[in-house]
Amino acid sequence: MNALSVTTQHNDNRRTGANLLEAALRPDNVGPNTFGKLFSRSVDGEIYAQPLYLAQCPVAGHGLRNVVFTATMHNSVYAFDADDPAATAPLWRTSLGPAVSLPDPNIGPTPYHDIAIEVGVLSTPVIDVQRQLLYVVAFTKEQGAYHHTLHALDLSTGGEALGGPVRIAATVPGSGAGSSHGTLTFTANRQNQRPALTLAGDRVYVAFASYGDQDPYHGWVFAFDAGTLRQTGVYVTTPGTERGGVWQAGQGLAADDHGNVYFMTGNGGFHEDGSELGDAVVKLTPDLALADWFSPFNNADLDRADADLGSAGPLLVPGTRLLLGGGKESKFYLLDTGAMGHFHAGSDSQIVQSFYVERPGGLSHHIHGGPVYWNFRGGGGPWAYIWPENAFLRAYRFAGGLLQTTPVSTSTTTDPTGNPGGSIGMPGGAMSLSALGDDPATGILWATHPYRDNANQAVVAGVVRAYRATDLTQEVWNSKMNAARDDVGLYAKFAPPTVAGGKVYVPTFSKALHVYGLLS
């Protein structure tokens, strides 16, 4: 099968979340009698990263294989045969150093529950097909010192390449929190490397936020030469104030065709001249110079309410200059990447569009991760899918360069207690879409989320769901329909499923990678 490889989080640098070369899986053959768990692969730690998939990858001693790569919080990277149920042993496994055991008095506030057990590889790696390398960042504690380290691993052997690894470090001018004598120094145990790595224009981008808002910290973005691992740039979101982290619930930085990168920041300092960019959408040039930005008119209110704009990442709408994103306020912002709008007091009338996906009420409706995009025949325009917490999965249609503010399709899924959306509270659904091009008969919207409990600062049971992408009232399958065969176990927070080659790869907190597919 000529399968599409999934080499980066949410499938591409626009972060559409869509595999449009999926020929095997369709709504009419994915059901409890025809589709389920084929096999699982045991690993040595919890998985927070999205699995990656490379078709016909040369592997030393094994020839060409379809390979699924997964990274663990125990600082291990595994390459598994993606198809063969009998191939239980990894094709290779590489250890990247000692992970940081939790609790640790230097990691996060006390008590710290956002991450459990240990911190190692937290973000989704990225694959460079041309160089046959996998780039990954590990967090280690060695002789009492904390380090974030960028590795380039040979896809064939798992061995270190390019003379790596390299430790991530920088000192820049700044007078903000944690500065000394007019400089800011990157402090590894204050900076959480949550967003997926981005490979664009021969550069690898690595971004940071915090461990549980433990001060002092800032939003940092680093650029490295993909061929040498030499650091080529660094950007700090709040050099004169504080915070402004880049976490995006694991979503990677987006990149356009010119190599510009885009991301959304969390609560922190903000200045109307763009020198401090907490709660903002930021555009940087490939060498990490500030190119443009937007922040909502109610920036100060978002900061006071801990309503991070950057709880999700941006989607660059294919074929347009539009950027779509939204955060904890559950409001969509549609921006023109050629003129993002900066800041206007009193309203956001200077941007293309903004509206509430779900109105604030008694329950939070935070958006985590990012939207998923599909343009299919007969849809009346492209659809953008979103699944906030405490809310139903829904899709919005693009028409005339805007989003229609009433959903074109909405799920009816409730959890075992009747809560809208299928789970209680954080974080809503982490989604992927599979289809064969624009054929409406082939589209499936896949999502992972907590089964019945709130995953905010807790480890809970998970579920995988599959919907007909053209009609979200039709849930065709979920992993609880035949739980004895298909159950997920513990939920891997924020990690969407990876769909490739007729299979669905689901990471878990239960030290396992599950592989689902057609049972025949």
Short mmCIF file of C-alpha atoms in Angstrom, two decimals:
data_model
loop_
_atom_site.label_atom_id
_atom_site.label_comp_id
_atom_site.label_asym_id
_atom_site.label_seq_id
_atom_site.Cartn_x
_atom_site.Cartn_y
_atom_site.Cartn_z
CA MET A 1 0.00 0.00 0.00
CA ASN A 2 1.32 3.45 -0.90
CA ALA A 3 0.62 4.95 2.50
CA LEU A 4 1.14 8.52 3.58
CA SER A 5 3.91 8.88 6.13
CA VAL A 6 3.17 10.91 9.26
CA THR A 7 6.47 12.64 9.99
CA THR A 8 5.27 15.47 12.22
CA GLN A 9 2.59 16.18 14.82
CA HIS A 10 -0.85 16.73 13.27
CA ASN A 11 0.44 15.46 9.91
CA ASP A 12 1.91 18.60 8.30
CA ASN A 13 3.39 21.99 9.10
CA ARG A 14 0.03 23.67 8.62
CA ARG A 15 -1.20 21.35 11.43
CA THR A 16 -4.31 20.20 9.54
CA GLY A 17 -4.40 16.86 11.38
CA ALA A 18 -5.49 15.12 8.16
CA ASN A 19 -4.16 12.05 6.34
CA LEU A 20 -5.77 12.29 2.90
CA LEU A 21 -4.16 9.14 1.46
CA GLU A 22 -6.01 6.64 3.64
CA ALA A 23 -7.46 4.03 1.29
CA ALA A 24 -8.32 1.18 3.66
CA LEU A 25 -10.41 2.76 6.45
CA ARG A 26 -13.91 4.11 5.73
CA PRO A 27 -16.97 4.77 7.87
CA ASP A 28 -18.71 1.76 6.36
CA ASN A 29 -15.99 -0.71 7.39
CA VAL A 30 -15.00 0.75 10.77
CA GLY A 31 -17.37 -0.71 13.35
CA PRO A 32 -17.33 -2.94 16.44
CA ASN A 33 -17.58 -6.13 14.36
CA THR A 34 -14.97 -5.23 11.76
CA PHE A 35 -12.45 -2.94 13.46
CA GLY A 36 -10.55 -3.22 16.73
CA LYS A 37 -7.25 -3.62 18.52
CA LEU A 38 -4.84 -5.78 16.52
CA PHE A 39 -1.87 -5.72 18.89
CA SER A 40 0.00 -3.63 21.46
CA ARG A 41 3.65 -2.82 22.00
CA SER A 42 5.08 -2.50 25.51
CA VAL A 43 7.46 0.36 26.26
CA ASP A 44 9.39 1.47 29.32
CA GLY A 45 7.47 4.63 30.19
CA GLU A 46 4.39 6.76 29.78
CA ILE A 47 3.75 8.24 26.31
CA TYR A 48 2.73 11.88 25.86
CA ALA A 49 4.03 12.28 22.29
CA GLN A 50 2.06 11.49 19.15
CA PRO A 51 3.45 8.41 17.35
CA LEU A 52 5.09 9.02 13.96
CA TYR A 53 4.94 6.68 10.95
CA LEU A 54 7.31 6.22 8.01
CA ALA A 55 6.46 3.93 5.11
CA GLN A 56 9.20 1.81 3.58
CA CYS A 57 11.88 2.95 5.96
CA PRO A 58 15.28 1.19 5.63
CA VAL A 59 16.14 -0.46 8.97
CA ALA A 60 19.53 -2.01 9.65
CA GLY A 61 19.25 -5.80 9.60
CA HIS A 62 15.57 -5.74 8.63
CA GLY A 63 15.38 -4.18 5.16
CA LEU A 64 12.50 -1.91 4.22
CA ARG A 65 9.73 -1.76 6.81
CA ASN A 66 6.72 0.38 7.58
CA VAL A 67 7.84 1.77 10.94
CA VAL A 68 6.01 3.45 13.80
CA PHE A 69 8.18 5.54 16.13
CA THR A 70 7.22 6.35 19.70
CA ALA A 71 9.02 8.19 22.50
CA THR A 72 8.52 7.77 26.25
CA MET A 73 8.85 9.80 29.40
CA HIS A 74 11.60 7.37 30.43
CA ASN A 75 13.72 9.00 27.68
CA SER A 76 13.53 6.10 25.26
CA VAL A 77 12.74 6.17 21.55
CA TYR A 78 11.40 3.00 19.92
CA ALA A 79 11.08 1.92 16.31
CA PHE A 80 8.51 -0.86 15.82
CA ASP A 81 7.32 -2.76 12.78
CA ALA A 82 4.04 -0.96 12.11
CA ASP A 83 2.17 -3.94 10.65
CA ASP A 84 3.31 -7.35 11.90
CA PRO A 85 1.51 -8.55 15.08
CA ALA A 86 4.25 -11.15 15.62
CA ALA A 87 7.11 -8.62 15.57
CA THR A 88 6.89 -7.83 19.27
CA ALA A 89 10.49 -6.74 19.75
CA PRO A 90 11.47 -3.23 18.67
CA LEU A 91 13.47 -2.85 15.46
CA TRP A 92 15.65 -0.61 17.60
CA ARG A 93 15.45 1.24 20.90
CA THR A 94 17.60 4.17 22.01
CA SER A 95 17.98 5.61 25.51
CA LEU A 96 18.60 9.36 25.74
CA GLY A 97 19.74 9.60 29.34
CA PRO A 98 18.25 9.57 32.84
CA ALA A 99 14.73 10.98 33.06
CA VAL A 100 13.69 13.31 35.89
CA SER A 101 11.74 11.43 38.55
CA LEU A 102 8.76 13.15 40.13
CA PRO A 103 8.11 14.61 42.59
CA ASP A 104 11.23 16.77 42.36
CA PRO A 105 11.53 19.92 44.50
CA ASN A 106 12.97 21.83 41.53
CA ILE A 107 10.20 20.90 39.07
CA GLY A 108 6.95 22.82 39.29
CA PRO A 109 5.08 24.06 42.36
CA THR A 110 4.41 21.87 45.40
CA PRO A 111 2.38 19.76 44.92
CA TYR A 112 2.87 19.33 41.15
CA HIS A 113 0.40 17.03 39.35
CA ASP A 114 0.32 18.25 35.72
CA ILE A 115 2.80 15.48 34.89
CA ALA A 116 3.04 12.21 36.80
CA ILE A 117 5.90 9.82 37.55
CA GLU A 118 8.75 11.28 35.46
CA VAL A 119 9.73 13.75 32.74
CA GLY A 120 11.77 12.63 29.74
CA VAL A 121 10.62 13.00 26.15
CA LEU A 122 7.43 15.00 26.50
CA SER A 123 7.01 16.53 23.04
CA THR A 124 6.40 14.85 19.68
CA PRO A 125 9.63 14.40 17.67
CA VAL A 126 9.89 15.22 13.96
CA ILE A 127 11.28 13.17 11.05
CA ASP A 128 13.54 14.50 8.29
CA VAL A 129 12.89 12.09 5.41
CA GLN A 130 15.65 13.56 3.23
CA ARG A 131 18.34 13.12 5.86
CA GLN A 132 16.74 9.96 7.31
CA LEU A 133 16.85 11.44 10.80
CA LEU A 134 14.49 11.74 13.74
CA TYR A 135 14.94 14.86 15.90
CA VAL A 136 13.86 14.57 19.53
CA VAL A 137 14.36 16.56 22.75
CA ALA A 138 15.05 14.76 26.03
CA PHE A 139 14.91 16.21 29.56
CA THR A 140 17.52 14.76 31.93
CA LYS A 141 18.92 15.14 35.41
CA GLU A 142 22.60 14.31 35.62
CA GLN A 143 24.66 14.83 38.77
CA GLY A 144 22.00 17.17 40.09
CA ALA A 145 21.91 19.34 36.94
CA TYR A 146 18.92 19.59 34.58
CA HIS A 147 19.28 19.65 30.80
CA HIS A 148 17.14 19.79 27.67
CA THR A 149 19.08 18.09 24.89
CA LEU A 150 18.40 17.92 21.15
CA HIS A 151 19.20 14.59 19.50
CA ALA A 152 19.30 13.60 15.82
CA LEU A 153 18.77 9.84 15.55
CA ASP A 154 19.52 7.73 12.49
CA LEU A 155 16.22 6.21 11.35
CA SER A 156 17.96 2.99 10.35
CA THR A 157 19.75 2.28 13.64
CA GLY A 158 18.61 4.76 16.29
CA GLY A 159 22.20 5.92 16.68
CA GLU A 160 23.22 9.52 17.31
CA ALA A 161 23.98 11.52 14.16
CA LEU A 162 25.38 14.94 13.18
CA GLY A 163 27.86 14.88 16.04
CA GLY A 164 25.00 15.24 18.51
CA PRO A 165 23.42 15.53 20.90
CA VAL A 166 23.53 19.23 21.76
CA ARG A 167 22.36 20.83 24.98
CA ILE A 168 19.83 23.64 24.62
CA ALA A 169 21.09 26.83 26.25
CA ALA A 170 21.02 30.58 25.69
CA THR A 171 21.57 33.94 27.33
CA VAL A 172 19.82 36.98 25.84
CA PRO A 173 19.33 40.64 26.77
CA GLY A 174 16.39 41.09 29.13
CA SER A 175 15.25 42.67 32.38
CA GLY A 176 12.32 40.37 33.10
CA ALA A 177 11.72 37.79 35.80
CA GLY A 178 14.85 35.84 36.66
CA SER A 179 17.19 38.24 34.88
CA SER A 180 20.56 39.32 36.21
CA HIS A 181 22.43 42.47 35.20
CA GLY A 182 20.33 42.93 32.08
CA THR A 183 20.44 39.36 30.80
CA LEU A 184 18.10 36.38 30.81
CA THR A 185 19.52 32.86 30.98
CA PHE A 186 17.58 29.80 29.88
CA THR A 187 16.94 27.72 33.02
CA ALA A 188 16.18 24.12 32.12
CA ASN A 189 14.23 23.10 35.23
CA ARG A 190 11.87 26.10 34.83
CA GLN A 191 11.17 25.49 31.11
CA ASN A 192 8.88 22.69 29.92
CA GLN A 193 9.41 21.48 26.34
CA ARG A 194 5.79 20.61 25.51
CA PRO A 195 5.13 21.72 21.88
CA ALA A 196 5.98 19.23 19.14
CA LEU A 197 9.20 19.89 17.26
CA THR A 198 8.88 21.63 13.90
CA LEU A 199 11.10 21.03 10.85
CA ALA A 200 10.83 23.83 8.27
CA GLY A 201 13.27 25.32 5.80
CA ASP A 202 16.21 23.21 7.01
CA ARG A 203 15.69 24.33 10.59
CA VAL A 204 14.43 22.48 13.64
CA TYR A 205 12.34 24.63 16.01
CA VAL A 206 12.03 23.85 19.73
CA ALA A 207 9.69 25.83 22.02
CA PHE A 208 9.19 26.02 25.78
CA ALA A 209 6.71 27.02 28.48
CA SER A 210 6.76 26.10 32.19
CA TYR A 211 6.17 23.39 34.73
CA GLY A 212 2.90 24.39 36.37
CA ASP A 213 3.51 28.16 36.09
CA GLN A 214 6.43 27.92 38.49
CA ASP A 215 8.19 31.28 38.23
CA PRO A 216 10.43 32.61 36.91
CA TYR A 217 9.95 31.44 33.32
CA HIS A 218 9.39 32.81 29.81
CA GLY A 219 8.33 31.59 26.40
CA TRP A 220 11.48 30.53 24.54
CA VAL A 221 11.79 29.44 20.90
CA PHE A 222 15.07 28.03 19.55
CA ALA A 223 16.11 27.32 15.96
CA PHE A 224 18.77 24.76 15.00
CA ASP A 225 20.34 23.95 11.66
CA ALA A 226 18.85 20.60 10.64
CA GLY A 227 22.14 19.50 9.01
CA THR A 228 24.54 20.42 11.80
CA LEU A 229 22.49 20.98 15.00
CA ARG A 230 24.10 24.42 15.24
CA GLN A 231 21.85 26.92 17.02
CA THR A 232 20.78 29.58 14.52
CA GLY A 233 18.35 31.72 16.52
CA VAL A 234 16.52 32.29 19.77
CA TYR A 235 13.41 34.32 20.61
CA VAL A 236 11.91 35.17 24.00
CA THR A 237 8.25 36.24 24.24
CA THR A 238 8.57 38.35 27.41
CA PRO A 239 12.17 39.56 27.84
CA GLY A 240 11.14 42.50 30.03
CA THR A 241 8.33 40.94 32.07
CA GLU A 242 7.43 37.29 32.76
CA ARG A 243 5.74 34.12 31.56
CA GLY A 244 4.19 34.06 28.05
CA GLY A 245 4.99 30.37 27.64
CA VAL A 246 4.57 28.35 24.44
CA TRP A 247 2.84 25.06 25.25
CA GLN A 248 -0.21 24.70 22.95
CA ALA A 249 -1.20 21.40 24.64
CA GLY A 250 1.51 19.67 22.62
CA GLN A 251 0.63 21.16 19.22
CA GLY A 252 3.67 22.00 17.13
CA LEU A 253 4.56 25.42 15.83
CA ALA A 254 2.99 25.94 12.41
CA ALA A 255 5.09 26.97 9.40
CA ASP A 256 4.11 28.50 6.06
CA ASP A 257 5.63 27.97 2.61
CA HIS A 258 8.18 30.74 3.24
CA GLY A 259 9.46 29.17 6.45
CA ASN A 260 7.81 31.67 8.79
CA VAL A 261 6.69 30.03 12.04
CA TYR A 262 3.52 30.72 14.05
CA PHE A 263 2.54 29.96 17.64
CA MET A 264 0.24 31.09 20.44
CA THR A 265 1.38 32.12 23.91
CA GLY A 266 -0.06 31.72 27.40
CA ASN A 267 -0.57 34.23 30.18
CA GLY A 268 2.20 36.74 30.76
CA GLY A 269 3.46 40.25 30.28
CA PHE A 270 2.05 42.25 27.37
CA HIS A 271 3.02 45.59 25.83
CA GLU A 272 1.01 47.17 23.02
CA ASP A 273 4.17 47.75 20.98
CA GLY A 274 4.74 43.98 20.67
CA SER A 275 7.87 43.92 22.82
CA GLU A 276 6.11 41.65 25.34
CA LEU A 277 3.70 39.09 23.92
CA GLY A 278 1.82 37.11 26.54
CA ASP A 279 -1.61 35.86 25.31
CA ALA A 280 -0.74 36.50 21.68
CA VAL A 281 -0.49 34.87 18.27
CA VAL A 282 3.08 35.36 17.07
CA LYS A 283 4.70 35.16 13.62
CA LEU A 284 8.49 34.86 13.39
CA THR A 285 10.78 34.83 10.37
CA PRO A 286 12.87 31.68 9.81
CA ASP A 287 15.74 33.20 11.82
CA LEU A 288 13.32 34.03 14.68
CA ALA A 289 12.91 37.76 14.18
CA LEU A 290 9.45 39.09 15.08
CA ALA A 291 7.46 39.51 11.86
CA ASP A 292 3.88 40.13 13.02
CA TRP A 293 1.50 39.40 15.88
CA PHE A 294 -2.03 39.67 17.28
CA SER A 295 -3.41 39.90 20.81
CA PRO A 296 -7.10 40.12 21.80
CA PHE A 297 -8.54 43.38 23.10
CA ASN A 298 -9.21 41.67 26.45
CA ASN A 299 -5.61 40.56 26.94
CA ALA A 300 -5.54 41.81 30.53
CA ASP A 301 -8.76 39.92 31.37
CA LEU A 302 -7.35 36.70 29.92
CA ASP A 303 -4.20 37.08 31.99
CA ARG A 304 -6.11 37.72 35.22
CA ALA A 305 -8.44 34.75 34.65
CA ASP A 306 -5.67 32.28 33.70
CA ALA A 307 -7.49 31.97 30.35
CA ASP A 308 -4.42 31.26 28.22
CA LEU A 309 -4.81 32.00 24.54
CA GLY A 310 -1.98 29.52 24.03
CA SER A 311 -3.74 26.42 25.39
CA ALA A 312 -4.01 25.42 21.72
CA GLY A 313 -1.97 25.95 18.58
CA PRO A 314 -2.74 27.59 15.25
CA LEU A 315 -4.00 26.02 12.03
CA LEU A 316 -2.78 27.60 8.79
CA VAL A 317 -5.76 27.19 6.45
CA PRO A 318 -4.56 25.52 3.21
CA GLY A 319 -4.70 27.62 0.05
CA THR A 320 -5.20 30.87 1.96
CA ARG A 321 -3.39 33.43 4.11
CA LEU A 322 -5.71 32.61 7.01
CA LEU A 323 -4.73 31.39 10.48
CA LEU A 324 -7.31 29.84 12.81
CA GLY A 325 -6.83 29.38 16.54
CA GLY A 326 -8.46 29.62 19.94
CA GLY A 327 -7.67 28.96 23.59
CA LYS A 328 -9.21 28.73 27.04
CA GLU A 329 -11.82 31.42 26.39
CA SER A 330 -13.34 29.06 23.78
CA LYS A 331 -13.26 31.75 21.13
CA PHE A 332 -12.06 31.28 17.55
CA TYR A 333 -9.82 33.93 16.00
CA LEU A 334 -9.40 34.03 12.23
CA LEU A 335 -6.40 36.11 11.19
CA ASP A 336 -4.78 37.25 7.95
CA THR A 337 -1.14 36.15 8.22
CA GLY A 338 -0.14 39.06 5.99
CA ALA A 339 -1.63 41.59 8.42
CA MET A 340 -2.34 39.94 11.76
CA GLY A 341 -3.80 43.01 13.45
CA HIS A 342 -1.63 43.63 16.52
CA PHE A 343 -3.79 45.05 19.35
CA HIS A 344 -6.84 47.36 19.34
CA ALA A 345 -8.33 48.51 22.62
CA GLY A 346 -12.05 47.83 23.00
CA SER A 347 -12.59 45.32 20.18
CA ASP A 348 -10.97 42.93 17.73
CA SER A 349 -12.61 44.57 14.72
CA GLN A 350 -9.25 44.82 12.94
CA ILE A 351 -9.00 41.04 12.36
CA VAL A 352 -10.86 38.82 9.90
CA GLN A 353 -13.26 37.23 12.42
CA SER A 354 -13.77 36.17 16.04
CA PHE A 355 -16.62 34.34 17.76
CA TYR A 356 -17.29 32.01 20.70
CA VAL A 357 -17.20 28.32 19.90
CA GLU A 358 -18.94 27.71 23.22
CA ARG A 359 -20.17 30.53 25.45
CA PRO A 360 -18.65 30.71 28.95
CA GLY A 361 -20.97 29.31 31.60
CA GLY A 362 -20.85 27.11 34.64
CA LEU A 363 -18.35 24.73 33.00
CA SER A 364 -15.09 25.57 31.26
CA HIS A 365 -14.91 25.02 27.51
CA HIS A 366 -11.19 25.37 26.96
CA ILE A 367 -9.78 24.52 23.54
CA HIS A 368 -6.64 22.38 23.70
CA GLY A 369 -4.40 21.19 20.89
CA GLY A 370 -5.84 22.65 17.71
CA PRO A 371 -8.51 22.36 15.01
CA VAL A 372 -8.58 19.74 12.25
CA TYR A 373 -9.27 20.73 8.62
CA TRP A 374 -10.84 18.93 5.63
CA ASN A 375 -12.15 20.18 2.28
CA PHE A 376 -14.38 17.47 0.77
CA ARG A 377 -16.71 17.25 -2.21
CA GLY A 378 -20.22 18.37 -1.42
CA GLY A 379 -19.31 19.98 1.89
CA GLY A 380 -20.24 23.45 0.71
CA GLY A 381 -16.75 24.62 1.67
CA PRO A 382 -13.95 23.31 3.91
CA TRP A 383 -14.80 22.21 7.45
CA ALA A 384 -12.84 22.96 10.63
CA TYR A 385 -13.41 20.49 13.49
CA ILE A 386 -12.96 21.32 17.18
CA TRP A 387 -13.70 19.50 20.44
CA PRO A 388 -13.49 21.75 23.54
CA GLU A 389 -13.73 20.37 27.04
CA ASN A 390 -17.24 19.98 28.50
CA ALA A 391 -18.71 20.42 25.02
CA PHE A 392 -19.72 18.44 21.98
CA LEU A 393 -17.45 17.75 19.04
CA ARG A 394 -18.49 20.07 16.22
CA ALA A 395 -17.49 21.31 12.76
CA TYR A 396 -17.69 24.80 11.24
CA ARG A 397 -17.90 25.50 7.52
CA PHE A 398 -15.77 28.04 5.68
CA ALA A 399 -17.79 30.15 3.25
CA GLY A 400 -16.71 33.38 1.59
CA GLY A 401 -13.44 33.50 3.51
CA LEU A 402 -15.18 33.33 6.90
CA LEU A 403 -16.40 30.61 9.23
CA GLN A 404 -20.12 30.22 9.59
CA THR A 405 -20.68 30.76 13.30
CA THR A 406 -23.32 28.02 13.64
CA PRO A 407 -21.83 24.50 13.52
CA VAL A 408 -22.57 22.59 10.35
CA SER A 409 -22.40 19.30 12.29
CA THR A 410 -22.32 18.42 15.98
CA SER A 411 -21.87 15.12 17.81
CA THR A 412 -24.33 13.85 20.39
CA THR A 413 -21.80 11.92 22.45
CA THR A 414 -22.19 12.03 26.23
CA ASP A 415 -20.11 10.37 28.91
CA PRO A 416 -21.50 7.68 31.28
CA THR A 417 -22.85 10.43 33.55
CA GLY A 418 -24.54 12.31 30.70
CA ASN A 419 -21.97 15.10 30.47
CA PRO A 420 -21.85 16.76 27.01
CA GLY A 421 -18.92 15.86 24.84
CA GLY A 422 -18.22 12.40 26.15
CA SER A 423 -15.99 13.25 29.10
CA ILE A 424 -15.93 15.43 32.17
CA GLY A 425 -13.66 18.42 31.93
CA MET A 426 -10.15 18.71 30.61
CA PRO A 427 -9.00 18.46 27.91
CA GLY A 428 -11.74 17.63 25.40
CA GLY A 429 -10.80 15.65 22.29
CA ALA A 430 -7.41 15.39 20.54
CA MET A 431 -8.34 14.77 16.93
CA SER A 432 -7.07 13.37 13.63
CA LEU A 433 -8.86 12.88 10.32
CA SER A 434 -8.43 10.21 7.66
CA ALA A 435 -9.89 10.15 4.16
CA LEU A 436 -9.03 9.35 0.57
CA GLY A 437 -8.62 12.81 -0.88
CA ASP A 438 -11.87 14.76 -0.97
CA ASP A 439 -14.14 11.70 -1.17
CA PRO A 440 -16.92 12.31 1.39
CA ALA A 441 -17.62 8.58 1.69
CA THR A 442 -14.16 7.95 3.16
CA GLY A 443 -13.82 10.60 5.87
CA ILE A 444 -13.41 9.57 9.52
CA LEU A 445 -12.84 11.96 12.42
CA TRP A 446 -10.81 10.17 15.12
CA ALA A 447 -10.35 11.44 18.68
CA THR A 448 -8.83 10.42 21.99
CA HIS A 449 -10.09 11.85 25.29
CA PRO A 450 -10.77 10.86 28.91
CA TYR A 451 -13.56 8.33 29.18
CA ARG A 452 -15.43 9.74 32.16
CA ASP A 453 -13.06 11.73 34.39
CA ASN A 454 -11.28 15.05 34.38
CA ALA A 455 -7.64 14.68 33.30
CA ASN A 456 -6.59 18.03 34.75
CA GLN A 457 -3.76 17.12 37.14
CA ALA A 458 -4.88 13.49 37.14
CA VAL A 459 -4.21 10.23 35.33
CA VAL A 460 -7.50 8.77 34.09
CA ALA A 461 -8.93 6.12 31.78
CA GLY A 462 -9.17 6.98 28.09
CA VAL A 463 -11.25 6.20 25.03
CA VAL A 464 -10.80 6.40 21.25
CA ARG A 465 -13.77 7.41 19.11
CA ALA A 466 -14.43 7.40 15.37
CA TYR A 467 -17.12 9.51 13.63
CA ARG A 468 -18.33 9.85 10.08
CA ALA A 469 -16.57 13.11 9.26
CA THR A 470 -19.45 14.43 7.15
CA ASP A 471 -22.02 13.76 9.89
CA LEU A 472 -20.77 13.90 13.47
CA THR A 473 -24.03 12.49 14.83
CA GLN A 474 -22.81 9.12 13.49
CA GLU A 475 -20.26 7.60 15.84
CA VAL A 476 -19.22 4.46 13.96
CA TRP A 477 -16.89 2.96 16.59
CA ASN A 478 -15.30 3.53 19.98
CA SER A 479 -12.91 1.52 22.11
CA LYS A 480 -15.57 0.86 24.77
CA MET A 481 -17.99 -0.93 22.42
CA ASN A 482 -15.91 -4.08 22.89
CA ALA A 483 -13.78 -3.06 25.86
CA ALA A 484 -12.44 -6.56 26.48
CA ARG A 485 -10.71 -6.40 23.10
CA ASP A 486 -10.20 -2.68 22.43
CA ASP A 487 -9.82 -0.84 25.72
CA VAL A 488 -7.23 1.97 25.78
CA GLY A 489 -6.22 1.86 29.42
CA LEU A 490 -4.83 5.10 30.84
CA TYR A 491 -5.23 8.21 28.73
CA ALA A 492 -2.22 9.92 27.11
CA LYS A 493 -3.19 13.56 27.61
CA PHE A 494 -3.29 15.80 24.51
CA ALA A 495 -1.93 13.12 22.12
CA PRO A 496 -4.07 12.60 18.98
CA PRO A 497 -4.17 9.20 17.30
CA THR A 498 -1.95 8.63 14.27
CA VAL A 499 -3.73 7.16 11.24
CA ALA A 500 -1.61 5.63 8.46
CA GLY A 501 -1.52 2.56 6.24
CA GLY A 502 -4.94 1.33 7.32
CA LYS A 503 -4.09 1.39 11.03
CA VAL A 504 -4.62 3.72 13.98
CA TYR A 505 -1.78 4.12 16.48
CA VAL A 506 -2.81 5.24 19.97
CA PRO A 507 -0.30 6.15 22.70
CA THR A 508 -1.17 5.51 26.34
CA PHE A 509 -0.08 6.29 29.86
CA SER A 510 -0.14 2.53 30.48
CA LYS A 511 3.35 2.03 29.01
CA ALA A 512 1.89 0.72 25.77
CA LEU A 513 1.29 1.72 22.18
CA HIS A 514 -1.96 0.23 20.84
CA VAL A 515 -2.49 -0.57 17.16
CA TYR A 516 -6.05 -0.70 15.80
CA GLY A 517 -7.19 -1.82 12.36
CA LEU A 518 -9.54 -3.96 10.31
CA LEU A 519 -9.99 -7.32 12.04
CA SER A 520 -10.01 -9.35 8.83
#
